[in-house]
Short mmCIF file of C-alpha atoms in Angstrom, two decimals:
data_model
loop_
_atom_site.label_atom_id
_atom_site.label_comp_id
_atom_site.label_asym_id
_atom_site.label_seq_id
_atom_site.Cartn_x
_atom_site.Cartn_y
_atom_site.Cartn_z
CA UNK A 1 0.00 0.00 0.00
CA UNK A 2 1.47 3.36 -0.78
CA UNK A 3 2.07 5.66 2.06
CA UNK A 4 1.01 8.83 2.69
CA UNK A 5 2.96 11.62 3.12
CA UNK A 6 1.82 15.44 4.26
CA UNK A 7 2.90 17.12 1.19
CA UNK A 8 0.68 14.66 -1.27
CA UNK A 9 -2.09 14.52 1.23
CA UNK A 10 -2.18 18.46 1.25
CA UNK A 11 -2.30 18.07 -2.68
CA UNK A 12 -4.84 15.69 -2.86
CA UNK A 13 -6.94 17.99 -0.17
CA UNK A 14 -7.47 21.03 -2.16
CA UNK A 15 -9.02 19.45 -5.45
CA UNK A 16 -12.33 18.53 -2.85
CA UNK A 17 -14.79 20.14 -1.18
CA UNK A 18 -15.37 20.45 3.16
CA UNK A 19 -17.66 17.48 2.96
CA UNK A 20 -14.93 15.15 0.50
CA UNK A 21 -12.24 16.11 2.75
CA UNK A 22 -14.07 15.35 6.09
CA UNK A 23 -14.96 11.75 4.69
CA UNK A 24 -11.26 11.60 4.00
CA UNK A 25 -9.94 12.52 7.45
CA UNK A 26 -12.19 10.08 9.25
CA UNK A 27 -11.10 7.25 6.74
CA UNK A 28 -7.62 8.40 7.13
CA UNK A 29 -8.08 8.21 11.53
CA UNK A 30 -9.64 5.08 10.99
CA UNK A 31 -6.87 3.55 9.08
CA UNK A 32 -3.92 4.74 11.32
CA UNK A 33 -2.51 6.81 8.58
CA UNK A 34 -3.68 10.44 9.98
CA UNK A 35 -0.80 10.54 12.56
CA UNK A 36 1.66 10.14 9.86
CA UNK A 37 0.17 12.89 7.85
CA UNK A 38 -1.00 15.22 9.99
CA UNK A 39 2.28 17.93 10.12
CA UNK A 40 0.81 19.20 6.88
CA UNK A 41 -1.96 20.89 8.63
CA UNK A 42 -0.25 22.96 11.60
CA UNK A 43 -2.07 26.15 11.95
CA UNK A 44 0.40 28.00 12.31
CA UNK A 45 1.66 27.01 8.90
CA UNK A 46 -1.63 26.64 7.21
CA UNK A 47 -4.32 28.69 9.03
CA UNK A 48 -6.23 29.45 5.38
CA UNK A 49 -6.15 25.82 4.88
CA UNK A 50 -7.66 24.77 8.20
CA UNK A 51 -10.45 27.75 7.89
CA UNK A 52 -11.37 26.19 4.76
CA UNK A 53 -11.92 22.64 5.71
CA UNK A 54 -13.89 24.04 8.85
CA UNK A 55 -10.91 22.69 10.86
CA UNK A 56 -10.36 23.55 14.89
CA UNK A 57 -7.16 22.49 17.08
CA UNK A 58 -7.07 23.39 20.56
CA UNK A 59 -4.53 25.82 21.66
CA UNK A 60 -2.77 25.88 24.91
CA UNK A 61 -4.84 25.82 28.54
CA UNK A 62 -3.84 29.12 29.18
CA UNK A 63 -5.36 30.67 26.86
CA UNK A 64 -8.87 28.42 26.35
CA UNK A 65 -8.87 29.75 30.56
CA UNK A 66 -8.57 33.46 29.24
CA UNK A 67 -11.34 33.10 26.37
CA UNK A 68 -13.66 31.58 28.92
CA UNK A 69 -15.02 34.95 29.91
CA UNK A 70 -14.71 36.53 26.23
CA UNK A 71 -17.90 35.64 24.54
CA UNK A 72 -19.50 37.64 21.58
CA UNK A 73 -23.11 38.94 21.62
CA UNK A 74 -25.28 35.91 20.82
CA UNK A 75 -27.60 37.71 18.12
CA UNK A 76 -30.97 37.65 19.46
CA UNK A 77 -32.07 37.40 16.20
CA UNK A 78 -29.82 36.96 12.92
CA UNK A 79 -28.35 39.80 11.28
CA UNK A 80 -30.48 41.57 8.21
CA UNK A 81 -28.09 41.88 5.49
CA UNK A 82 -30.95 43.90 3.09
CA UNK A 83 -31.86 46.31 5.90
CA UNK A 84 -28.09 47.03 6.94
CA UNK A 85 -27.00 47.44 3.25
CA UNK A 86 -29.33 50.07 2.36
CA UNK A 87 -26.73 52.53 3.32
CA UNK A 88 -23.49 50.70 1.90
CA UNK A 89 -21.48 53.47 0.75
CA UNK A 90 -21.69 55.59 4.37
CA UNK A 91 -21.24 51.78 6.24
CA UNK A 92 -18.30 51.26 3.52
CA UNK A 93 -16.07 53.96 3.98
CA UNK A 94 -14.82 53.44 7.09
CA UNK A 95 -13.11 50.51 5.93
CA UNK A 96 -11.98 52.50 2.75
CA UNK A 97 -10.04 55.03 4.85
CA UNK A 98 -8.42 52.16 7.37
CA UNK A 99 -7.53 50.03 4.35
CA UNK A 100 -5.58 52.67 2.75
CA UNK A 101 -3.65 53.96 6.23
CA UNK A 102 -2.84 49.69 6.66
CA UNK A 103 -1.33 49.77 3.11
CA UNK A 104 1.15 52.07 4.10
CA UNK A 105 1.86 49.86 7.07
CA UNK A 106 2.29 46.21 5.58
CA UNK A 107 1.95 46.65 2.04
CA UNK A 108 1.93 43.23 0.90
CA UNK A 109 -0.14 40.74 3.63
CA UNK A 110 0.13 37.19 3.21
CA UNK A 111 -2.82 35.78 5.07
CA UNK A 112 -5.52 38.09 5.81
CA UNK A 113 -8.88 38.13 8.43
CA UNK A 114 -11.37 40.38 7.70
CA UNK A 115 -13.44 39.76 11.72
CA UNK A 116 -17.05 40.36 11.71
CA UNK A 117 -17.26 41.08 7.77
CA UNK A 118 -20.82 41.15 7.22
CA UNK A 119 -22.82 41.17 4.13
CA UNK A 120 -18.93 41.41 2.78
CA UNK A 121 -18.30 45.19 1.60
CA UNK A 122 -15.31 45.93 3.84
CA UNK A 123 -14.15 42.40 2.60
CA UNK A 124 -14.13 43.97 -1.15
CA UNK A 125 -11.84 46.71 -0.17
CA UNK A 126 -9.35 44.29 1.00
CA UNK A 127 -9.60 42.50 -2.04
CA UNK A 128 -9.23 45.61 -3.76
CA UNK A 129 -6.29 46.60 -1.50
CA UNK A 130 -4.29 43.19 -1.56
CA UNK A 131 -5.08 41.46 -4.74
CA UNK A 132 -2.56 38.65 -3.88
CA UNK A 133 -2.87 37.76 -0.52
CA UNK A 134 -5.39 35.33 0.76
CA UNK A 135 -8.72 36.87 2.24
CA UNK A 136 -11.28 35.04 4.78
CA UNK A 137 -14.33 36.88 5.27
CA UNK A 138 -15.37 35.63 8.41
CA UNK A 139 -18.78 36.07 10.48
CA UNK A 140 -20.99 34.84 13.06
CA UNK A 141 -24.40 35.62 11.11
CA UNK A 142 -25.14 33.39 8.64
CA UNK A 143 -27.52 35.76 6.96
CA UNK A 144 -24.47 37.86 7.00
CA UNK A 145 -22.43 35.08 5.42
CA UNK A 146 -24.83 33.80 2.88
CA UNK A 147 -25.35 37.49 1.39
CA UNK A 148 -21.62 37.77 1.31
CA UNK A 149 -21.42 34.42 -0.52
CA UNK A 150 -24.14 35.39 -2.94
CA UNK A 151 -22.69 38.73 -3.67
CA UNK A 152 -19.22 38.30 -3.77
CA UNK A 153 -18.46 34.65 -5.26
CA UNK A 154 -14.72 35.45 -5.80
CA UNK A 155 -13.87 35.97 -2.05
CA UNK A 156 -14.15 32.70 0.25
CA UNK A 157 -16.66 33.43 3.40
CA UNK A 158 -16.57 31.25 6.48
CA UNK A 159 -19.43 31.23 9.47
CA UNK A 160 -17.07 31.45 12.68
CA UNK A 161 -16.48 33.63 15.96
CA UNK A 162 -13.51 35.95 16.78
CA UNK A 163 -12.68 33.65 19.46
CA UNK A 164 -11.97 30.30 17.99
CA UNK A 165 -9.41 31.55 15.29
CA UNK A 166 -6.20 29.72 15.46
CA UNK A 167 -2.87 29.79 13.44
CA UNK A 168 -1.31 32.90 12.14
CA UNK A 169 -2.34 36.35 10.23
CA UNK A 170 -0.60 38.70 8.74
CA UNK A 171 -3.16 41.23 8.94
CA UNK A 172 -6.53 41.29 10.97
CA UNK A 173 -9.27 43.74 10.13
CA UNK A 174 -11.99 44.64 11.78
CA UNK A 175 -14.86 47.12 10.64
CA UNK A 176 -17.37 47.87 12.89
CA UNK A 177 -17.33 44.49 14.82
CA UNK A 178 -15.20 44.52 18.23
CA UNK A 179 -18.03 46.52 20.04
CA UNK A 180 -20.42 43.48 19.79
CA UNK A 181 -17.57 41.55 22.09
CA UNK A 182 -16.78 42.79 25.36
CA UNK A 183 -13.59 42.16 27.71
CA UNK A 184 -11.47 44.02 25.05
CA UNK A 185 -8.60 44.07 27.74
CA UNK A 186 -8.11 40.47 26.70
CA UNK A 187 -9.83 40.57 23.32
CA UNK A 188 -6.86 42.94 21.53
CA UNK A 189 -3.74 41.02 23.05
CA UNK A 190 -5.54 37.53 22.12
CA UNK A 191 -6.02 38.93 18.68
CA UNK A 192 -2.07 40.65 18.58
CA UNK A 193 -1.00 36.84 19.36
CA UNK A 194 -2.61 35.48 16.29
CA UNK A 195 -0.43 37.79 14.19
CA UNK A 196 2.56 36.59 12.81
CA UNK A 197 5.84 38.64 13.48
CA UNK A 198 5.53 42.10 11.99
CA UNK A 199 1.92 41.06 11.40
CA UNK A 200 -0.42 44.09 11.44
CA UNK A 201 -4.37 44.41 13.59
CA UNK A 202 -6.18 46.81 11.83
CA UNK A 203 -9.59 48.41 13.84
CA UNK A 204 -12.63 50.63 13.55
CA UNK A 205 -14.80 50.78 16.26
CA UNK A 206 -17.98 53.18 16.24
CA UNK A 207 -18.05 55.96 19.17
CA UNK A 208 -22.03 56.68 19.41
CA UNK A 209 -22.80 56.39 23.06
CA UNK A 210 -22.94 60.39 23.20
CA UNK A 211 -24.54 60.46 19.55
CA UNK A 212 -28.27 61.80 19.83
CA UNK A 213 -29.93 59.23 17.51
CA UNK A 214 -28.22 56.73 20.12
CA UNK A 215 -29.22 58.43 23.17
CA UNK A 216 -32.42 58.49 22.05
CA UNK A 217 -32.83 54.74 21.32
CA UNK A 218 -31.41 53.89 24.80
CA UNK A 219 -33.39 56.34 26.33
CA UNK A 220 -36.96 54.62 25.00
CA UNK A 221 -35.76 51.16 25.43
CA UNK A 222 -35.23 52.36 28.96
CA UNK A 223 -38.41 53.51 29.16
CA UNK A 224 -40.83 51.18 32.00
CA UNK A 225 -43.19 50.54 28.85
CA UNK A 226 -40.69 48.78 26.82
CA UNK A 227 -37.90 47.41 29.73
CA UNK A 228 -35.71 46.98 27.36
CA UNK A 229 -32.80 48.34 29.49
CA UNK A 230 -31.24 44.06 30.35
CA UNK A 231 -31.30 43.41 26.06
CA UNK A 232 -27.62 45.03 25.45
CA UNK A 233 -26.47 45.77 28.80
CA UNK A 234 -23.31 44.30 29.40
CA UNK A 235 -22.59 44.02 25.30
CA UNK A 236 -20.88 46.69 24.76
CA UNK A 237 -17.23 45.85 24.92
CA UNK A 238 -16.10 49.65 24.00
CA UNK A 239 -13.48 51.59 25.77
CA UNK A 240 -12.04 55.06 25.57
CA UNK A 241 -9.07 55.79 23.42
CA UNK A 242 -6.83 56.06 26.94
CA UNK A 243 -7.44 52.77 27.82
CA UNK A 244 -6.76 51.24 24.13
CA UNK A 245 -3.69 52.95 23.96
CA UNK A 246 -2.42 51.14 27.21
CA UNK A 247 -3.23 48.16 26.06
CA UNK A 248 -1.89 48.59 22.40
CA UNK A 249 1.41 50.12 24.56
CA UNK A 250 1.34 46.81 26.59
CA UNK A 251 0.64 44.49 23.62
CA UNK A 252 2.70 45.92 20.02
CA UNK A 253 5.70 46.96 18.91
CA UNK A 254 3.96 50.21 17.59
CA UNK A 255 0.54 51.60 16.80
CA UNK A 256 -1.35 54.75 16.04
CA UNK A 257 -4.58 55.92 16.94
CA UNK A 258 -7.28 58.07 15.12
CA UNK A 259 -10.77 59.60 15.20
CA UNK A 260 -12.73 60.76 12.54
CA UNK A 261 -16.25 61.87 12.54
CA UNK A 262 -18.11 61.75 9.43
CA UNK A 263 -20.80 63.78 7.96
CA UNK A 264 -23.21 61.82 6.41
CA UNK A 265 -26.12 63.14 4.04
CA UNK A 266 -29.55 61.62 5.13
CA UNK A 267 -32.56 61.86 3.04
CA UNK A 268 -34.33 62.70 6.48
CA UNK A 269 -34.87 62.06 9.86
CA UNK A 270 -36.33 59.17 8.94
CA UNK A 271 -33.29 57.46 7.18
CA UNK A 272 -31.38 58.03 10.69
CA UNK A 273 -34.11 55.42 11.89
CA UNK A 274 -33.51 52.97 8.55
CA UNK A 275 -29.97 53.27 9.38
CA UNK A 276 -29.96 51.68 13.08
CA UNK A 277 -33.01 49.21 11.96
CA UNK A 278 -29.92 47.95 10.29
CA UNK A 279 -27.77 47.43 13.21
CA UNK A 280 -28.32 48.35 16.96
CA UNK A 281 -32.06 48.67 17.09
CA UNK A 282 -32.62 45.49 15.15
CA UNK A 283 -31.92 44.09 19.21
CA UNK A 284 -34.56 45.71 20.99
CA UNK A 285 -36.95 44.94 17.78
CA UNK A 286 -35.76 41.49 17.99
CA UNK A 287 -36.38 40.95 21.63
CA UNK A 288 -40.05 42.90 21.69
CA UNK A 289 -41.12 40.86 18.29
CA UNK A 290 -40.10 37.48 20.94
CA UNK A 291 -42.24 38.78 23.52
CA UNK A 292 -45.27 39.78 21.11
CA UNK A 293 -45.37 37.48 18.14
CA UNK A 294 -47.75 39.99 16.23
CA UNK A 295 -44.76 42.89 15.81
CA UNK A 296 -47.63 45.59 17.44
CA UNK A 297 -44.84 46.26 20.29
CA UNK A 298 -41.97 46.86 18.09
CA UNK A 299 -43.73 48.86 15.56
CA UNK A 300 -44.71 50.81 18.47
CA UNK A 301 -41.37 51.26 19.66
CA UNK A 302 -40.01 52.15 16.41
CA UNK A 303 -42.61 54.82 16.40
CA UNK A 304 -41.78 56.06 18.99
CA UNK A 305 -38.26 56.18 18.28
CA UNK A 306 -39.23 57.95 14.91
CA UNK A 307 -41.17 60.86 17.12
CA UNK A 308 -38.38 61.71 18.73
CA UNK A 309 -35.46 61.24 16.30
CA UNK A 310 -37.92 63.37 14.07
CA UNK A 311 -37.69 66.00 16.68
CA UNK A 312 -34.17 66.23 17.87
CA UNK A 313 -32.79 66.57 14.08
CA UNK A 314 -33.89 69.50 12.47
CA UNK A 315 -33.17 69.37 8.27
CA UNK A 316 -31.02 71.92 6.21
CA UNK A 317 -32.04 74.20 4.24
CA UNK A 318 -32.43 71.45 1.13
CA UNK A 319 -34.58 68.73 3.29
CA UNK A 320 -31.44 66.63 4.03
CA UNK A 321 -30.19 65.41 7.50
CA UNK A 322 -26.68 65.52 9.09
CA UNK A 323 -25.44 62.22 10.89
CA UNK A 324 -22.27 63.20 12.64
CA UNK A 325 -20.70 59.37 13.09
CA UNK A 326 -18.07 59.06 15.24
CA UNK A 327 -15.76 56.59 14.91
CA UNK A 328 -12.01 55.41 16.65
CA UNK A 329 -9.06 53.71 14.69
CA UNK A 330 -5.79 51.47 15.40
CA UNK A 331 -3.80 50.24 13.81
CA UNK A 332 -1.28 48.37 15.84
CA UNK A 333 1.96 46.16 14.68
CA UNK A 334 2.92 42.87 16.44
#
């Protein structure tokens, strides 16, 4: 019987698909062979190959201990791709501007993450940035996922949380995710160890707790006629720029920090509802549509919300609406 080696099993590997190759691996265990073969796939060597056969190794006791704590926000209801895409350029551009200041950082990535893609847009700029390197979208929504898939067939998109990534990057992105996870003071140095030497953890994290269309959805979901204070108390894993600079200080050889608020045009006041239907809101709708199947308690609530959001922006001279956007960047080097 011929043997098997790592480098022909790795060959034969990549002609299947997830299901082929997990057939293969159990006949492989079965037969004895897999512990003569099974170098090939070190993550550390191979993480794109292990992501794409929906592979997981265990990593050292230490750190499964640390990650204990560190859980992301279990979506009370999945993610609606339509609804959050409905303002793509403004969501976009963000990633755009972080891209470009990572190019001048590591200019040619290897193996790249793009955490908490989404529907896949800031996914596209990376492909856009780094043509050559090898790109995992990667996502915990699989509405997320499957419009990503659907949309973008030329970049590979994996279902998967932040916190069982193994092996080695040379560049993580992040758009627009990390707030969803909390315990950031492990979070960022668990994520700077998954870089490979020189590797490079790219991040945009939205500022909005001071924003008025924000304060005015946590102040009705506070509200006793909604109690909807518990639903993403607890979530929120942002900090203040002090207290990611100590860590980045603590954690990389170098890093810079950034915050830019951007103006976006809104059709009206109304839009500035559309646009958190499409991400924070689309929580307290999901939990009040759980405790009234008919939807009359979140329509209510998003009426309500609409009164006031209606009232606290006041349009320019041409109809529009301002949406001053907040939002902090690192970019920090391993």
């Amino acid at each position: 019987m011929t043997s098997v080696t790592g480098d022909s099993l790795l060959m034969s590997l990549l002609g299947f698909g997830c299901d082929a190759v997990s057939t293969m691996i159990e006949s492989l265990s079965q037969c004895g062979r897999w512990n003569a073969a099974c170098s090939v796939f070190q993550p550390r060597r191979r993480p794109w190959l292990r992501l794409r056969m929906g592979l997981h190794w265990s990593t050292s006791a230490r750190r499964t201990t640390q990650l204990q704590g560190l859980r992301s926000v279990s979506p009370l209801s999945d993610w609606n791709s339509e609804q959050y895409l409905k303002f793509e350029a403004e969501r976009t551009q963000p990633s755009i501007d972080l891209a470009r200041r990572v190019k001048q950082v590591i200019p040619g990535p290897n193996i790249i993450a793009d955490l908490g893609c989404g529907p896949g847009n800031s996914t596209t700029v990376l492909r856009r940035a780094f043509p050559e390197s090898r790109l995992f979208g990667i996502d915990n929504s699989p509405n997320m996922i499957a419009s990503a898939k659907k949309n973008h067939p030329g970049i590979e998109f994996l279902l998967g949380d932040v916190h069982h990534l193994h092996g080695r990057y040379d560049l993580m992105f992040s758009n627009a995710c990390l707030q969803w996870i909390p315990g950031h003071r492990l979070l960022i140095p668990q994520l700077m160890e998954s870089l490979n030497p020189g590797g490079v953890l790219a991040v945009q994290i939205p500022m909005v707790e001071q924003t008025p269309l924000f304060s005015i959805i946590y102040e009705v979901a506070n509200d006793p006629r909604w109690n909807l204070g518990d639903v993403l108390r607890g979530k929120n894993g942002t900090l203040q720029p002090e207290e990611y600079f100590d860590i980045l200080a603590a954690t990389s050889s170098d890093f810079t920090q950034w915050e830019t608020t951007y103006y976006h045009r809104m059709p009206s006041a109304d839009a500035l509802v559309e646009w958190v239907k499409g991400a924070r809101m689309q929580r307290y709708i999901a939990a009040l549509n759980d405790r009234d199947e008919s939807g009359k308690a979140a329509e209510r609530f998003e009426q309500e919300v609409a009164w006031r959001v209606n009232s606290a922006y006041v349009p320019q001279a041409n109809g529009e609406v301002i949406l001053k956007f907040r939002r902090f960047f690192f970019i920090a080097k391993k």
